[in-house]
Each structure stands twice: as structure tokens, then as C-alpha cells.
Coordinates of C-alpha atoms in Angstrom, one line a residue:
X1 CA 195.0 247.6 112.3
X2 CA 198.8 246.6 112.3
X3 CA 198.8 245.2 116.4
X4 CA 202.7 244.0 115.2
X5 CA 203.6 247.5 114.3
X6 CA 206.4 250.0 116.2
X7 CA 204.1 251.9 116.9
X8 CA 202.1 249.6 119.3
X9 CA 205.5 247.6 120.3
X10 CA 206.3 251.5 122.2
X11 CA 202.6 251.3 123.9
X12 CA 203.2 247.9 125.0
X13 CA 206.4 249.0 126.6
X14 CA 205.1 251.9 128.3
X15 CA 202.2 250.4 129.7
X16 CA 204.4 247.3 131.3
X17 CA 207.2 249.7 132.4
X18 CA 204.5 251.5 134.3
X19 CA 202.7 248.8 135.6
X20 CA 206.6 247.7 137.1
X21 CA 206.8 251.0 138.5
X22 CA 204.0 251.0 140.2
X23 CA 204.1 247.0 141.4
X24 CA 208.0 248.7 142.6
X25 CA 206.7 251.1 143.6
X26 CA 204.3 249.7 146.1
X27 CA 206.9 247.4 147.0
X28 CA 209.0 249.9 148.1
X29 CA 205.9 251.8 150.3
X30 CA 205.7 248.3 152.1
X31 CA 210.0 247.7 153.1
X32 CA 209.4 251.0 155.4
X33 CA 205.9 249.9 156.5
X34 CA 205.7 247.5 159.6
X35 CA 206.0 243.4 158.2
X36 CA 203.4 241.5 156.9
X37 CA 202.2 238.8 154.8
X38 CA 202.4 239.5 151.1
X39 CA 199.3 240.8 149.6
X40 CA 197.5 239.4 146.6
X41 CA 195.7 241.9 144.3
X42 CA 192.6 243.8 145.0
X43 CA 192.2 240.7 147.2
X44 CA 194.8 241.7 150.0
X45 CA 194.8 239.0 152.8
X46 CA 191.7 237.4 152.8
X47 CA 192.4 234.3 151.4
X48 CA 194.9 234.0 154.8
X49 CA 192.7 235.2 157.4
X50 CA 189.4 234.0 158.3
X51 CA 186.8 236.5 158.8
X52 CA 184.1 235.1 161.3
X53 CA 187.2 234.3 163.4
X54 CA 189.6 237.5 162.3
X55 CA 191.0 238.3 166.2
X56 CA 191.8 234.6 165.9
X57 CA 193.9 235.0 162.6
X58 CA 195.8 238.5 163.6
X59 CA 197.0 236.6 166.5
X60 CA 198.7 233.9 164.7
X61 CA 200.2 236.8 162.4
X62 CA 201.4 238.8 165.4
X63 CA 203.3 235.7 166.8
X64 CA 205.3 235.8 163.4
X65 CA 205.4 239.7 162.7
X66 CA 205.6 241.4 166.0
X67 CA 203.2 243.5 168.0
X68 CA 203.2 246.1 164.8
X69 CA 202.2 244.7 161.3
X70 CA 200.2 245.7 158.5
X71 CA 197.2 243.3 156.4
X72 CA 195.1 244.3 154.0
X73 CA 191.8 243.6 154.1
X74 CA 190.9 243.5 150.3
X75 CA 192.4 246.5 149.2
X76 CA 192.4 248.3 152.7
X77 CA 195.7 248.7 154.2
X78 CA 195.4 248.5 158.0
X79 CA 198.3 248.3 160.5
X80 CA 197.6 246.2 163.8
X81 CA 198.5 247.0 167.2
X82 CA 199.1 244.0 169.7
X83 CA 199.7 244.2 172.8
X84 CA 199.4 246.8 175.8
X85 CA 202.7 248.5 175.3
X86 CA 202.2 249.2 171.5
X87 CA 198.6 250.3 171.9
X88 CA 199.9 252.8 175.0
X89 CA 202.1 254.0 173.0
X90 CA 200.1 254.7 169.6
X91 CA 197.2 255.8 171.9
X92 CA 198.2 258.0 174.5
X93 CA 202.2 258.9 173.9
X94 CA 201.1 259.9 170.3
X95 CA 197.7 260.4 170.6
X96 CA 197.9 263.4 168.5
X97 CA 198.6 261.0 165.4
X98 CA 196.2 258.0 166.0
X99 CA 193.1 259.5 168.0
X100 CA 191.5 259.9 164.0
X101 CA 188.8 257.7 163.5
X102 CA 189.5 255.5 160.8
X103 CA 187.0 254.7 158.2
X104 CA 184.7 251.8 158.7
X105 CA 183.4 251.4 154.8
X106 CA 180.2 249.6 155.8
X107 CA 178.9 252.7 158.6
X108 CA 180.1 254.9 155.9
X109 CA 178.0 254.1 153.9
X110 CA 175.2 253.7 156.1
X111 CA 175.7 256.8 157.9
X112 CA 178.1 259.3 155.6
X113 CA 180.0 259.9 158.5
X114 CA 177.7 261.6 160.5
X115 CA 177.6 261.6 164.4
X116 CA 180.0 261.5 167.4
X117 CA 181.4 257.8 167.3
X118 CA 183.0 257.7 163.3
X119 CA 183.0 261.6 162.5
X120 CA 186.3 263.2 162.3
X121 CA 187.6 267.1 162.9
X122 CA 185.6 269.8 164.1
X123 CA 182.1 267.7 163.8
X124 CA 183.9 265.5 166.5
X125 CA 184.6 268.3 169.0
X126 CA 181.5 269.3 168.9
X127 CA 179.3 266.5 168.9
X128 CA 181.4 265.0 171.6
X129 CA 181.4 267.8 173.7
X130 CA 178.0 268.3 173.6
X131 CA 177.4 264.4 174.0
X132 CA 179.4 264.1 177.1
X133 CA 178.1 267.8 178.6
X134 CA 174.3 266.3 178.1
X135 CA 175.0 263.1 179.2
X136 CA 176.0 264.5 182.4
X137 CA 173.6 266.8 182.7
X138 CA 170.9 264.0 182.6
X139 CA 172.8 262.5 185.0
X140 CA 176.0 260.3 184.0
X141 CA 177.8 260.0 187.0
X142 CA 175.4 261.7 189.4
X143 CA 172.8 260.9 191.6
X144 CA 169.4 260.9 189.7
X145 CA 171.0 258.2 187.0
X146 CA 171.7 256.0 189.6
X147 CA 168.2 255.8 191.1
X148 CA 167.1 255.0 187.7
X149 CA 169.4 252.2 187.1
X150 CA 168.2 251.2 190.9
X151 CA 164.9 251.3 189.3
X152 CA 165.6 249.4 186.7
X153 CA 166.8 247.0 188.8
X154 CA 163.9 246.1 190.6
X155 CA 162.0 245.7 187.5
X156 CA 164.6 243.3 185.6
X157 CA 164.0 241.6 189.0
X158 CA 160.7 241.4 188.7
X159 CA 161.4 239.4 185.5
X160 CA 163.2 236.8 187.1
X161 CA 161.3 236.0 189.5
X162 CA 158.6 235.2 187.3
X163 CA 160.5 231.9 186.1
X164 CA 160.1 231.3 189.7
X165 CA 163.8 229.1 189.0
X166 CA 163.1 227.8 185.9
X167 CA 165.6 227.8 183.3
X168 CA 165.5 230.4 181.2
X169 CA 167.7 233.0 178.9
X170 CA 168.7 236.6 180.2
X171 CA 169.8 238.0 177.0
X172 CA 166.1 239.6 176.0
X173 CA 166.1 240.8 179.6
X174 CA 169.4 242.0 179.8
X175 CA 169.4 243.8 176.7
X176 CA 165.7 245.6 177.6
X177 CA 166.9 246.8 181.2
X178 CA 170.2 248.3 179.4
X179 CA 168.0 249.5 176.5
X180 CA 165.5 251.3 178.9
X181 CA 168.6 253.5 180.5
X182 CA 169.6 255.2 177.2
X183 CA 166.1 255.7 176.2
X184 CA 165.3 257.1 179.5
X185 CA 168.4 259.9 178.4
X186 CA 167.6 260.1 174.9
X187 CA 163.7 260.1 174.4
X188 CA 163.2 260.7 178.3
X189 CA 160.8 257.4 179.0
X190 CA 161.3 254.1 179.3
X191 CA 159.3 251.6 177.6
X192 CA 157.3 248.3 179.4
X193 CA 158.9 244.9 179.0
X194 CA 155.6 243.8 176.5
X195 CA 156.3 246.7 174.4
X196 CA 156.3 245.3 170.6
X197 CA 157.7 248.4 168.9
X198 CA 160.4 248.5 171.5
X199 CA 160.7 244.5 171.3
X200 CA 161.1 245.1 167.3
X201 CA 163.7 248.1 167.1
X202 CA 165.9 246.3 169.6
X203 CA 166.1 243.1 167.4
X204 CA 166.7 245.3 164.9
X205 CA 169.3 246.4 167.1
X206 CA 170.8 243.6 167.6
X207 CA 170.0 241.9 164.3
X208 CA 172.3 245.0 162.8
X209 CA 174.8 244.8 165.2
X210 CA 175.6 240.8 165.2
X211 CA 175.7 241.5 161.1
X212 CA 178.3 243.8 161.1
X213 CA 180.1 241.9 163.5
X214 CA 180.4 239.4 161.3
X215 CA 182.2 237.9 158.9
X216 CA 180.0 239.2 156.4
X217 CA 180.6 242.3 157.8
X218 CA 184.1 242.0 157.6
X219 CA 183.5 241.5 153.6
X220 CA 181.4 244.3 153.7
X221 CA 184.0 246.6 154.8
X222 CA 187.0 244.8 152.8
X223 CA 184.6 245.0 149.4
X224 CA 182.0 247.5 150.0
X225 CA 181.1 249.0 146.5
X226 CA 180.6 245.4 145.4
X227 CA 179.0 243.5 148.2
X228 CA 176.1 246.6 148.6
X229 CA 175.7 245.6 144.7
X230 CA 174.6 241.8 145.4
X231 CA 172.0 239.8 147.8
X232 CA 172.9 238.6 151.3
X233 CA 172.5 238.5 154.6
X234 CA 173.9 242.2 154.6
X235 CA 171.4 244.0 152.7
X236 CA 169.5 243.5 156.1
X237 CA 171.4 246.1 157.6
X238 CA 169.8 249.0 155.4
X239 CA 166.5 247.6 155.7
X240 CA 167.0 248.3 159.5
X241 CA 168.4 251.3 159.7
X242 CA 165.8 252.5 157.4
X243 CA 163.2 251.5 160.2
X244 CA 165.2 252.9 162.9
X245 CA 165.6 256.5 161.5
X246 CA 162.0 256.4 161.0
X247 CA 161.5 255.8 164.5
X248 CA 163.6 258.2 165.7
X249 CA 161.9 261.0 163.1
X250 CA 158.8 260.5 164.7
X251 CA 160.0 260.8 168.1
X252 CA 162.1 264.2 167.2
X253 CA 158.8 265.6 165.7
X254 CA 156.4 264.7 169.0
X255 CA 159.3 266.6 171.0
X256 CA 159.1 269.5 168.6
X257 CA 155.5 269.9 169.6
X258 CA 156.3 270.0 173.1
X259 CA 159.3 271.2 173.4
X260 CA 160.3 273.8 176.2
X261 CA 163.4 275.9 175.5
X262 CA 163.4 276.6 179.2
X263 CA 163.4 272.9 180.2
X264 CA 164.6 270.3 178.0
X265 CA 163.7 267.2 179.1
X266 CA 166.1 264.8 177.4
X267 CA 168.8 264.7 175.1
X268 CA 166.5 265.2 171.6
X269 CA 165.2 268.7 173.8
X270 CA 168.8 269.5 174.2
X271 CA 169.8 269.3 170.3
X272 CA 166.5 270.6 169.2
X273 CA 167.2 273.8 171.4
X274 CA 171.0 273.7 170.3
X275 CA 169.6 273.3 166.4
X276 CA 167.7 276.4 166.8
X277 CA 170.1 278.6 168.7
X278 CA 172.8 277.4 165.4
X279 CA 170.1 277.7 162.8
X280 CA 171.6 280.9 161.1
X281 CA 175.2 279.2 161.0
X282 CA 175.6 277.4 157.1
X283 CA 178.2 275.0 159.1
X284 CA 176.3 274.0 161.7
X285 CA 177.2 270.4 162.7
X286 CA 173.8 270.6 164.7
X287 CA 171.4 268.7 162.0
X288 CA 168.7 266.2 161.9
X289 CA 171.4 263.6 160.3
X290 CA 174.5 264.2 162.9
X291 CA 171.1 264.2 165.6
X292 CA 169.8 260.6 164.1
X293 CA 173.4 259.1 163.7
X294 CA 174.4 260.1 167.4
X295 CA 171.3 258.8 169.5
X296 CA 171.9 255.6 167.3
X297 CA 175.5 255.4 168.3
X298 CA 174.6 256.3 171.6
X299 CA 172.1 252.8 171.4
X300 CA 174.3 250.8 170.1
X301 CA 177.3 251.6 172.3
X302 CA 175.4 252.0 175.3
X303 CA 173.0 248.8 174.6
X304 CA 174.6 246.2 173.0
X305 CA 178.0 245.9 175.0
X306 CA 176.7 246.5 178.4
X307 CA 173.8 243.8 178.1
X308 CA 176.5 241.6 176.6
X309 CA 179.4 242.4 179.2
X310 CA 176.4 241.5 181.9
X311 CA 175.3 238.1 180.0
X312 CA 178.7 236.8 180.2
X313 CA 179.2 237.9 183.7
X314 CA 176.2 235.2 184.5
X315 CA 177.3 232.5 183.0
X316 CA 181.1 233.1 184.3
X317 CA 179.4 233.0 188.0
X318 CA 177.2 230.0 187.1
X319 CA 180.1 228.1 185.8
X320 CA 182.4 229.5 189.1
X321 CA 180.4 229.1 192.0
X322 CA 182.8 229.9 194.8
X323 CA 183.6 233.4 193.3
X324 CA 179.9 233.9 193.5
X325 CA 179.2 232.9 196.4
X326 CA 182.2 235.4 197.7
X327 CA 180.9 238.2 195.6
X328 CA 177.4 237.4 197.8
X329 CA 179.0 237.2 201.0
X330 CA 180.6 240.9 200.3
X331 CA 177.3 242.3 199.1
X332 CA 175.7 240.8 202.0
X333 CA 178.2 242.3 204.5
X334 CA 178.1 245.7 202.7
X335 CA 174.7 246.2 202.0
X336 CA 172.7 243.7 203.5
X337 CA 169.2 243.0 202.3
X338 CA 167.1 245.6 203.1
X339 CA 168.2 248.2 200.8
X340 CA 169.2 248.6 196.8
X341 CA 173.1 248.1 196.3
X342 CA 174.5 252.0 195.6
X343 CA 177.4 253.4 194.1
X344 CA 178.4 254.6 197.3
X345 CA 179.1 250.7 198.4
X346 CA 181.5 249.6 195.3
X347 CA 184.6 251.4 197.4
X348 CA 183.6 249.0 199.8
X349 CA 183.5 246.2 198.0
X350 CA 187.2 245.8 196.7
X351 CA 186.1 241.5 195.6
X352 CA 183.2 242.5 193.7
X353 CA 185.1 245.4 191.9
X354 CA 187.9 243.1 191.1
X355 CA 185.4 240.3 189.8
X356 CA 184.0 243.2 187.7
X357 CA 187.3 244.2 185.9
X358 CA 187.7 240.4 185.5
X359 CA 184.4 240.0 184.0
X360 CA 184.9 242.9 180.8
X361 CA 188.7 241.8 181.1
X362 CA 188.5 237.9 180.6
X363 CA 184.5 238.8 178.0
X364 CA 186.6 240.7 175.7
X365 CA 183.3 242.4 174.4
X366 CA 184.9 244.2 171.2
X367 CA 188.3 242.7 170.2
X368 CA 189.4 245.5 168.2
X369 CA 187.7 248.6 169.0
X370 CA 186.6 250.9 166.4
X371 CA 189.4 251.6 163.8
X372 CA 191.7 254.6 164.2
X373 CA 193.6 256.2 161.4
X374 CA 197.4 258.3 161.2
X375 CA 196.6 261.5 161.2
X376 CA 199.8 262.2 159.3
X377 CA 202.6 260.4 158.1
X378 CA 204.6 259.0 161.2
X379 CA 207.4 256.6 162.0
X380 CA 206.3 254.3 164.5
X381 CA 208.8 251.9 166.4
X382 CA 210.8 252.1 163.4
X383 CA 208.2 252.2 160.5
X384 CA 206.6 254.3 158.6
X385 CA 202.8 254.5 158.8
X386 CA 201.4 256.8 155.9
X387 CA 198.8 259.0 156.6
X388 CA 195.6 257.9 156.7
X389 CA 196.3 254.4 157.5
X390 CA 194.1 252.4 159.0
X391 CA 194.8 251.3 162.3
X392 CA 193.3 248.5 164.2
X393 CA 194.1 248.5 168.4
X394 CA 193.7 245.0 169.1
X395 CA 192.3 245.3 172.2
X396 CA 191.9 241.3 172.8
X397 CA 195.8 241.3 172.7
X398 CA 195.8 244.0 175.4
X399 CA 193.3 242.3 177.6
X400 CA 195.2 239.2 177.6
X401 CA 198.5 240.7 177.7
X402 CA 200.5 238.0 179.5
X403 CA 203.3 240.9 180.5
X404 CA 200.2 242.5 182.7
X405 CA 198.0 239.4 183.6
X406 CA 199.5 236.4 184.9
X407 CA 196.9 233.8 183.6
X408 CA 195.5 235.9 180.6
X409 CA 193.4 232.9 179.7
X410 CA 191.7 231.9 183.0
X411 CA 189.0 233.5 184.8
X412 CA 191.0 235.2 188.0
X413 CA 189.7 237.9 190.0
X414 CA 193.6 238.1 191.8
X415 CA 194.4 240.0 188.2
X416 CA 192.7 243.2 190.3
X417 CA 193.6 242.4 193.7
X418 CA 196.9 242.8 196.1
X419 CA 198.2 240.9 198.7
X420 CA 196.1 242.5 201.2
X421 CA 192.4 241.9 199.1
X422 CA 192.2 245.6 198.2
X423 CA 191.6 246.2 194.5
X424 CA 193.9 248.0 192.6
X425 CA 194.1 248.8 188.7
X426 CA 195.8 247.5 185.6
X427 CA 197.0 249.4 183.3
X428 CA 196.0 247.1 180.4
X429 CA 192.5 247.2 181.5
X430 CA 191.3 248.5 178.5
X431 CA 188.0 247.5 177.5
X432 CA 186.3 251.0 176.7
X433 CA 189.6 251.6 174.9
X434 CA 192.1 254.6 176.0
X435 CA 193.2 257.8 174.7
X436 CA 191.1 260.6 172.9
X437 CA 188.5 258.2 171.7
X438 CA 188.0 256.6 175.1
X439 CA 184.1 255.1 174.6
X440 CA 181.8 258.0 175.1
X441 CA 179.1 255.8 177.7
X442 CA 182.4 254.7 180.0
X443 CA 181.1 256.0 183.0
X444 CA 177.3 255.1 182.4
X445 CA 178.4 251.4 181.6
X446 CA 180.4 250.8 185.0
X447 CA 177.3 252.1 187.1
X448 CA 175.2 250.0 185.4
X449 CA 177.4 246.7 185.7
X450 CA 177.9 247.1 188.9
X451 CA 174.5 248.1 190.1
X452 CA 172.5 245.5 187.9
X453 CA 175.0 242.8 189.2
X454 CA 174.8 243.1 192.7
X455 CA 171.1 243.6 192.7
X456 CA 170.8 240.4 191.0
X457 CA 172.9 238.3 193.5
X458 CA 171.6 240.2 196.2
X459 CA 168.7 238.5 195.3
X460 CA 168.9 235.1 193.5
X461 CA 171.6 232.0 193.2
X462 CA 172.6 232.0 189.5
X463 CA 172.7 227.7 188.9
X464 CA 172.7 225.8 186.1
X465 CA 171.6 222.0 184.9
X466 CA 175.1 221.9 183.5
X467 CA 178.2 220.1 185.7
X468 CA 180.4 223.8 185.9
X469 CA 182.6 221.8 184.3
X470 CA 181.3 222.0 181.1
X471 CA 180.4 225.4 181.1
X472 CA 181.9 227.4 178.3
X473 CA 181.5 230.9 178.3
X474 CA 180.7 231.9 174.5
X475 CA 178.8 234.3 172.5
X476 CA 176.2 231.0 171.9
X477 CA 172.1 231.5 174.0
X478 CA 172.4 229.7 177.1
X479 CA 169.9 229.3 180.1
X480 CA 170.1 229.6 183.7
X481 CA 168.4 229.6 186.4
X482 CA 167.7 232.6 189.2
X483 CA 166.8 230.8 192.2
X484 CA 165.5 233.0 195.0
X485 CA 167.9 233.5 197.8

């Protein structure tokens, strides 16, 4: 074969003229897209951002870009949103454009977009709607959830004082006591401290979740066709939810032997019923697989965070004794030691609220949210923003907003309060996110922080073998002590 002939000269041509187009192409998508750091092929950005440490990176690029700029994450174009004005903006003046959730590759494939938190459309409105309407129905917000979390209380109590002082780690306590209020919603029990298949599916819980929230998961996402192709660490997360859904399987099955249309007891009743009443309907978002993904985003939102949010909020009052000691004084004053601290108290307690806000403001749980996506093609603060773009709301940006918080890095409860002590809101305070896709368990997670909170320091001094001094307040175990009041 002649390769030096006209005929393959013309190819040659061709082929480079449009591979120029489209390298001029792209170029000239990027001019009207917000500023960034130029791309590489299929790799994106990686090579400039660190992944176990990404929040980290996007604020170094924000201080050169602006508070809107775009990344990609290997071949993933996302546009990030810093700071509270830019994320009030995108999220609540034009809500209609960025309240789409954005693809997370990794849950994709794990969960083919099934459930409330990543679903998009009209199997959103539903499965929210009829998330929110059960979750109050079995109490969110009322009366008969609080008694349980009351409950609760006294048992994670219980737990404590077993070390009688002693050092020891909350985290596997924290993270049953949370556990034990979503599966008294979902599955309508809760399950005993020694329980070893609860034990198990919340490591696996938490096993899943610290994957994903790695920097491995941040390759997953960025390269997900390849990485679920090769061994690591990741290929974990399958294994897991594999266990998980069959946990769940066998608990939908004992409640459809004992179900009562007339009186669901829980929310599995409540789909089950809702499954039958829509079982003539071909486009029925009411399924065993939007049912399975659901009650696992309801764990995972409603476990990990909260038990996490309260971790931290014991090692912040370890490390600053005074503000504990105030937040004790106040619960003391309020609601004394004779009775469980009640919702009814928080009103009255504007320190402890404002230590509270503190706490989620200055943990900064999730840094940046779950993705959102343009709903359409939009010009934002002067740039376009192509449809389905991902968006990232850079929530540790918001948090730490020095426009809205004074001392964004220190630990200060006056962020929440006035001249007079009385609390008042921020409007940055944005740590279940804002907007549309506000977090679904808001409501449920502020009763419990409060409630589990003041019942421990109604009870017990939270020390520590370390000089405060060198306390740092990290994602890393730690151990403490509950000393009995």
C-alpha cells in the first residue's frame, strides 16, 4: 500500500484539520466558560489538585480564579462555587437552573440512579415527597421522635458510664446511638449495642462511606469505567453494598409477612402499602430498587454526618473547657438535673444553640455537598455554564466565608450571638446545604445534636490526658474521657 500517495496525503489533512477544529473548538467552549487552569487530555486537572486533600487544592485555585471557575476532574467538567454569595446566588436566586443533581459516576454505578438523594425529574418529586411526608409522619419534628432520641440518650449514657472515666473513643458509640434513630424510622426497631450484624453493616457503613470520601474515591469518580476494571481498595465498595441490599431484602420480606395496610409501622410498611396501591402503573417510581437505594441514603445521610458532627463537637469542648463549662452552666439553669433536656429548652438556651451552629460551622462535615448540575444552558455572573455541567457548591468556602464570620478559622460561638447573648442566625450557615436540595434528615439531625449533647454534659465532664493546647480537632480516632458530674 502506497502510505506516500495523494490519496492518503487528503486523509492526513482531514483528520488533522479536524482534530484542530475540535482542540478550537473546545477552546472556544472554555473563553465563555468561568477561568481555570488549562486542562491536559483525558487527564483534566489531576495532576494539579490533590485528591485526599481536593477542598484544600480548589481553595488555592479560587484565590487565583475567583469565586466561579471550572476543573476537570479527568474528563469531567465541573464549575466550583466559592463563597456564600456565589452559592446564594446559584442556589436559591436561580434555583430553577442548579437544584439538578449532578452525576456522581461512582453512586451511579453502584446505584443506577435510583432513590431520593442522586435521582433526577419526576423520580425526585416523588421519592422526596413521599420521604419527607413519612418522615414526619414517624415523627420528624414531633413529639414521639423526640422521646426516642431521649431514649436513646439514656442508653448511649449508659455506655459511658461503663468506662467509669477511663479514656476511651466515642465514635463506635456515637455512630450506634445515631444509627439506632433511622432504624427505629425505617425497620421500626432499634438494635442492642452487642448486636454483631448491626456492629457489621455499620462498618460497612462506614467502611463505604470513608472510601468514597476518599481520594480513591475521587479517582473513582474522575475515571470510573477504568478504575471499576482494576484491583484496589475500591472494589470494597461493591462487596458492601452487595451485603447491605441483602440485608435490607430480608427485612422488606419479614415486613411483607406482617404487614398491615391499615397500620404501617415504619417506613418499609409505608412503601410496601404505596408499592401495592401503584402496582398497576408501568411508571411507577415505587420499586424494590428506588425502596433499597432510599433507606440506604436515608443511613448514610442520617448516620454518618450526625455521629460525625457529634464526635467533633467532643473533642472541640475537650480542647475548650470554658465554653463547656458555660454550655453546662446554661443546661443546668434551664433544665436542671432531674429531667431529660427537651426541645422545648433549646429557645432557652440561646449559648448552647450558638455553640451548636459553631460546632457543624467550624466541623465542616461535607465540604462540597453533593454535586449539582445546570439544568440548562445559563450565563452565570458573566459566563456561560453549558447544560449539564457539573457543579460543585463548595460549602467549606461558605462556612468559612470571612465576609459573614469574623474569625472563619477559630472556634467562636460569638459567630451566633449579639450584643445582648441572644442567638441569632447567619446566613452562610450552610451545612445541610440550601435551596431545593436542602438535605432531606435537616430537621431530624438538629434534634438529635442538640438533644444527645446536652444529655451528655448534663451528665459527665468531657477531659482529656492531652494539655488543650495540643488538641487538634481532625477526622483522626481520639479518646476522652466522660467523667461523672
Amino acid at each position: 500500500m502506497d502510505f506516500g500517495g495523494p490519496g492518503s496525503l487528503i486523509l492526513l489533512l482531514v483528520v488533522t484539520c479536524l482534530i484542530l477544529f475540535a482542540l478550537w473548538s473546545e477552546n472556544s467552549k472554555r473563553k465563555a466558560m468561568p477561568p481555570g487552569p488549562t486542562p491536559l487530555p483525558l487527564l483534566g486537572n489531576i495532576l494539579q489538585l490533590n485528591m485526599n486533600k481536593l477542598p484544600q487544592s480548589l481553595l488555592k485555585l479560587a484565590k487565583s480564579y475567583g469565586d466561579v471557575f471550572t476543573v476537570y476532574l479527568g474528563p469531567r467538567r465541573v464549575v466550583i462555587l466559592h463563597g456564600c454569595d456565589a452559592v446564594k446566588e446559584a442556589l436559591i436566586d436561580n434555583a430553577h437552573v442548579f437544584s439538578k443533581r449532578g452525576k456522581v459516576p461512582a453512586a451511579s454505578i453502584i446505584f443506577k440512579d435510583f432513590g431520593v438523594i442522586l435521582s433526577n425529574g419526576e423520580r425526585w418529586r416523588q421519592l422526596r415527597r413521599f420521604s419527607l411526608t413519612t418522615l414526619r409522619n414517624f415523627g420528624m419534628g414531633k413529639k414521639s421522635l423526640e422521646e426516642r432520641i431521649q431514649e436513646e440518650a439514656r442508653y448511649l449514657r449508659e455506655e459511658f458510664s461503663k468506662k467509669k472515666g477511663f479514656p476511651c473513643d466515642p465514635t463506635y458509640f456515637l455512630s450506634l446511638a445515631v444509627s439506632n434513630m433511622i432504624c427505629s424510622i425505617v425497620f421500626g426497631e432499634r438494635f442492642d449495642y452487642e448486636d454483631k450484624k448491626f456492629l457489621g453493616l455499620l462498618a460497612l457503613l462506614k467502611e463505604t462511606f470513608g472510601i468514597l470520601s476518599s481520594g480513591t474515591g475521587q479517582l473513582l469518580n474522575a475515571f470510573p469505567n477504568l478504575l471499576t476494571k482494576i484491583p484496589g481498595q475500591h472494589q470494597r465498595i461493591f462487596q458492601n453494598i452487595s451485603t447491605l441490599k441483602s440485608f435490607v431484602l430480608d427485612k422488606v420480606k419479614a415486613h411483607q409477612r406482617t404487614l398491615d395496610q391499615n397500620c404501617p409501622r415504619d417506613f418499609i410498611d409505608c412503601f410496601l402499602i404505596k408499592m401495592e396501591e401503584e402496582k398497576g402503573n408501568p411508571n411507577t417510581e415505587f420499586h424494590f430498587d428506588n425502596m433499597f437505594v432510599t433507606v440506604l441514603n436515608l443511613f448514610f445521610a442520617g448516620t454518618e454526618t450526625t455521629s460525625t458532627t457529634l464526635r467533633h463537637s467532643f473533642r472541640i469542648l475537650t480542647k475548650h473547657r470554658d465554653i463547656q463549662a458555660k454550655v453546662q452552666k446554661e443546661t443546668d439553669a434551664v433544665v436542671g438535673q432531674d429531667r431529660c433536656p427537651s426541645l422545648e429548652d433549646r429557645s432557652k438556651m440561646p449559648y448552647t444553640e450558638a455553640v451548636i451552629h459553631e460546632i457543624q460551622r467550624y466541623s465542616d462535615i461535607v465540604p462540597l455537598g453533593l454535586p449539582h448540575a445546570a439544568a440548562e444552558t445559563t450565563t452565570f455572573r458573566g459566563y456561560t455554564i453549558p447544560k449539564d455541567t457539573t457543579v460543585f457548591v463548595f460549602l467549606s468556602s461558605v462556612l468559612k466565608d470571612p465576609k459573614y464570620f469574623k474569625n472563619p478559622t477559630k472556634f467562636d460561638p460569638g459567630h451566633f450571638l449579639n450584643e445582648k447573648g441572644e442567638f441569632q442566625k447567619n446566613e452562610a450557615f450552610m451545612p445541610f446545604a440550601a435551596g431545593r436540595r436542602i438535605c432531606l434528615g435537616e430537621g431530624m439531625a438538629r434534634m438529635e445534636i442538640f438533644l444527645f449533647l446536652t444529655s451528655i454534659l448534663q451528665t459527665f465532664n468531657l477531659e482529656s490526658d492531652e494539655d488543650p493546647s495540643d488538641i487538634e480537632i481532625s477526622p483522626h480516632p481520639y479518646k476522652i474521657c466522660f467523667v461523672p458530674r
